[in-house]
Amino acid sequence: MAQLYESEAFIYNQVPVRIFNHYFDGTDIFTSLHWHRNVEFNLTTAGRIKYNVDGENKMLSPGDFCIINSGVLHSNHWVEPGDHFEGICVQVSKSFIDRWIGENVYFEYPKKEEDAERIRRELIKFGEYKKQGKSDIEKMELVFDFLIMLKESCAITGKASEQCKDNGDINIKSIINYIDENYMEQLDLAGVSRAFNYTPAHLSRMFKEHVGKNFYQYLQNVRLMHCVDEMKEDENVRLIECALNHGFPNAKSFIQTFKKNFGCTPSDWMKQGKRAELLPE
């Protein structure tokens, strides 16, 4: 599972951009909730994928793209069992953007379709450059063309700090990190609320707004996906030990959660050899 926070060490590269050409099937179409400082652009080129960006679900089909601003919580996963996904991800250094466009800038989806089409074409070029191994100077030319395009069609000045403030940025990320580090323990809403000086009702609202799930659903999903990771790695894993080691209080809770998400019991999933086919909702 991915780190919740990714550093921006690549700003020291000659080209302050990271490019990924993705090809995923089944349970590999999944990235846990995380955030990073760089600004991310995701284009779907084949299949489909569901993104959760600051609590809002977005399904991307071929030709669709989304923009994930610096510091925004996000995750992605399958839509239905058996899905396939291909896409291009471009991450641009926030420090680089700050220098050339401005520090207090937030990016929104273009209002005009012709501007959105221009961005699609540029993202496809990034993917092609990654495959072809273009020189740094050719990549930098594309990066600056892309920044000009973003400034003209997507950049909103003065909104970044407001967005960060509205999100309760530091607190919700601290809580997510706390859960990710302690999911093996017997956490509950009341205990985590006390640890962060919130009432349970307030913390529950924060989760629903910024994560798109309630506290219990998120915690159980974290535990479940850690179990699934272990089940995929070891076909002889003892399921009850796996469940208890990853925070489930008992076998019944694990089986109910697994069946609700996968449509079958953990043992049936293992026996049928569907580790690469069945996916939770």
GROMACS .gro file of C-alpha atoms in nm, residues 32-179:
model
  148
   32SER     CA    1  -0.474   0.397  -0.053
   33LEU     CA    2  -0.562   0.743   0.075
   34HIS     CA    3  -0.257   0.970   0.063
   35TRP     CA    4  -0.136   1.320  -0.019
   36HIS     CA    5   0.176   1.485  -0.154
   37ARG     CA    6   0.315   1.830  -0.216
   38ASN     CA    7   0.341   1.807  -0.594
   39VAL     CA    8   0.047   1.874  -0.828
   40GLU     CA    9  -0.081   1.564  -1.008
   41PHE     CA   10  -0.261   1.519  -1.341
   42ASN     CA   11  -0.421   1.184  -1.424
   43LEU     CA   12  -0.549   1.091  -1.770
   44THR     CA   13  -0.735   0.766  -1.839
   45THR     CA   14  -0.645   0.623  -2.179
   46ALA     CA   15  -0.824   0.284  -2.160
   47GLY     CA   16  -1.061   0.110  -1.919
   48ARG     CA   17  -1.183   0.306  -1.619
   49ILE     CA   18  -1.094   0.398  -1.263
   50LYS     CA   19  -1.258   0.569  -0.966
   51TYR     CA   20  -1.079   0.853  -0.787
   52ASN     CA   21  -1.170   0.995  -0.449
   53VAL     CA   22  -1.041   1.353  -0.430
   54ASP     CA   23  -1.102   1.532  -0.099
   55GLY     CA   24  -1.407   1.317  -0.027
   56GLU     CA   25  -1.561   1.342  -0.375
   57ASN     CA   26  -1.580   1.034  -0.600
   58LYS     CA   27  -1.500   1.074  -0.969
   59MET     CA   28  -1.509   0.795  -1.225
   60LEU     CA   29  -1.271   0.845  -1.517
   61SER     CA   30  -1.331   0.680  -1.854
   62PRO     CA   31  -1.103   0.700  -2.161
   63GLY     CA   32  -1.025   1.065  -2.235
   64ASP     CA   33  -1.116   1.188  -1.885
   65PHE     CA   34  -0.857   1.349  -1.661
   66CYS     CA   35  -0.849   1.491  -1.311
   67ILE     CA   36  -0.629   1.746  -1.136
   68ILE     CA   37  -0.511   1.683  -0.779
   69ASN     CA   38  -0.377   1.996  -0.616
   70SER     CA   39  -0.091   2.010  -0.368
   71GLY     CA   40  -0.177   1.866  -0.027
   72VAL     CA   41  -0.519   1.727  -0.123
   73LEU     CA   42  -0.615   1.385   0.013
   74HIS     CA   43  -0.690   1.134  -0.263
   75SER     CA   44  -0.711   0.764  -0.345
   76ASN     CA   45  -0.814   0.550  -0.641
   77HIS     CA   46  -0.955   0.205  -0.708
   78TRP     CA   47  -1.158  -0.017  -0.939
   79VAL     CA   48  -1.522   0.041  -1.031
   80GLU     CA   49  -1.637  -0.320  -1.090
   81PRO     CA   50  -1.480  -0.668  -1.066
   82GLY     CA   51  -1.263  -0.751  -1.365
   83ASP     CA   52  -1.183  -0.390  -1.454
   84HIS     CA   53  -0.880  -0.293  -1.660
   85PHE     CA   54  -0.713   0.045  -1.644
   86GLU     CA   55  -0.452   0.226  -1.851
   87GLY     CA   56  -0.350   0.584  -1.790
   88ILE     CA   57  -0.086   0.852  -1.771
   89CYS     CA   58   0.007   1.026  -1.446
   90VAL     CA   59   0.214   1.345  -1.448
   91GLN     CA   60   0.335   1.494  -1.120
   92VAL     CA   61   0.480   1.846  -1.134
   93SER     CA   62   0.694   1.985  -0.854
   94LYS     CA   63   0.498   2.237  -0.646
   95SER     CA   64   0.818   2.432  -0.584
   96PHE     CA   65   0.871   2.457  -0.958
   97ILE     CA   66   0.512   2.576  -1.007
   98ASP     CA   67   0.554   2.829  -0.725
   99ARG     CA   68   0.857   2.976  -0.901
  100TRP     CA   69   0.709   3.006  -1.248
  101ILE     CA   70   0.334   3.058  -1.192
  102GLY     CA   71   0.304   3.179  -0.832
  103GLU     CA   72   0.276   3.040  -0.481
  104ASN     CA   73  -0.091   3.111  -0.414
  105VAL     CA   74  -0.233   2.922  -0.713
  106TYR     CA   75  -0.497   2.650  -0.728
  107PHE     CA   76  -0.580   2.453  -1.044
  108GLU     CA   77  -0.935   2.382  -1.159
  109TYR     CA   78  -1.066   2.174  -1.449
  110PRO     CA   79  -1.080   2.395  -1.763
  111LYS     CA   80  -1.414   2.560  -1.834
  112LYS     CA   81  -1.372   2.531  -2.212
  113GLU     CA   82  -1.362   2.194  -2.383
  114GLU     CA   83  -1.095   2.312  -2.628
  115ASP     CA   84  -0.867   2.389  -2.333
  116ALA     CA   85  -0.937   2.047  -2.181
  117GLU     CA   86  -0.851   1.885  -2.515
  118ARG     CA   87  -0.519   2.071  -2.527
  119ILE     CA   88  -0.431   1.939  -2.183
  120ARG     CA   89  -0.524   1.584  -2.287
  121ARG     CA   90  -0.289   1.608  -2.583
  122GLU     CA   91  -0.006   1.737  -2.363
  123LEU     CA   92  -0.053   1.458  -2.110
  124ILE     CA   93  -0.038   1.203  -2.392
  125LYS     CA   94   0.288   1.365  -2.505
  126PHE     CA   95   0.430   1.322  -2.155
  127GLY     CA   96   0.346   0.952  -2.173
  128GLU     CA   97   0.511   0.920  -2.513
  129TYR     CA   98   0.820   1.106  -2.391
  130LYS     CA   99   0.847   0.859  -2.103
  131LYS     CA  100   0.837   0.563  -2.343
  132GLN     CA  101   1.078   0.718  -2.594
  133GLY     CA  102   1.335   0.837  -2.342
  134LYS     CA  103   1.351   1.192  -2.475
  135SER     CA  104   1.636   1.422  -2.371
  136ASP     CA  105   1.600   1.653  -2.072
  137ILE     CA  106   1.591   1.963  -2.291
  138GLU     CA  107   1.301   1.819  -2.496
  139LYS     CA  108   1.116   1.730  -2.176
  140MET     CA  109   1.171   2.078  -2.032
  141GLU     CA  110   1.025   2.233  -2.347
  142LEU     CA  111   0.712   2.023  -2.294
  143VAL     CA  112   0.702   2.115  -1.922
  144PHE     CA  113   0.707   2.490  -1.994
  145ASP     CA  114   0.445   2.453  -2.269
  146PHE     CA  115   0.231   2.267  -2.017
  147LEU     CA  116   0.275   2.535  -1.749
  148ILE     CA  117   0.174   2.809  -1.993
  149MET     CA  118  -0.136   2.610  -2.083
  150LEU     CA  119  -0.225   2.558  -1.715
  151LYS     CA  120  -0.177   2.926  -1.635
  152GLU     CA  121  -0.406   3.028  -1.921
  153SER     CA  122  -0.690   2.778  -1.862
  154CYS     CA  123  -0.673   2.628  -1.510
  155ALA     CA  124  -0.494   2.856  -1.263
  156ILE     CA  125  -0.700   3.034  -0.997
  157THR     CA  126  -0.493   3.288  -0.803
  158GLY     CA  127  -0.561   3.337  -0.433
  159LYS     CA  128  -0.758   3.016  -0.378
  160ALA     CA  129  -0.483   2.782  -0.259
  161SER     CA  130  -0.455   2.907   0.099
  162GLU     CA  131  -0.835   2.923   0.131
  163GLN     CA  132  -0.868   2.563   0.013
  164CYS     CA  133  -0.606   2.446   0.260
  165LYS     CA  134  -0.782   2.626   0.544
  166ASP     CA  135  -1.127   2.494   0.451
  167ASN     CA  136  -1.002   2.138   0.439
  168GLY     CA  137  -0.882   2.133   0.799
  169ASP     CA  138  -0.567   2.025   0.621
  170ILE     CA  139  -0.323   1.946   0.899
  171ASN     CA  140  -0.570   1.783   1.137
  172ILE     CA  141  -0.737   1.538   0.899
  173LYS     CA  142  -0.400   1.429   0.757
  174SER     CA  143  -0.262   1.376   1.106
  175ILE     CA  144  -0.561   1.157   1.191
  176ILE     CA  145  -0.526   0.955   0.869
  177ASN     CA  146  -0.157   0.900   0.942
  178TYR     CA  147  -0.240   0.798   1.300
  179ILE     CA  148  -0.489   0.536   1.179
   0.00000   0.00000   0.00000
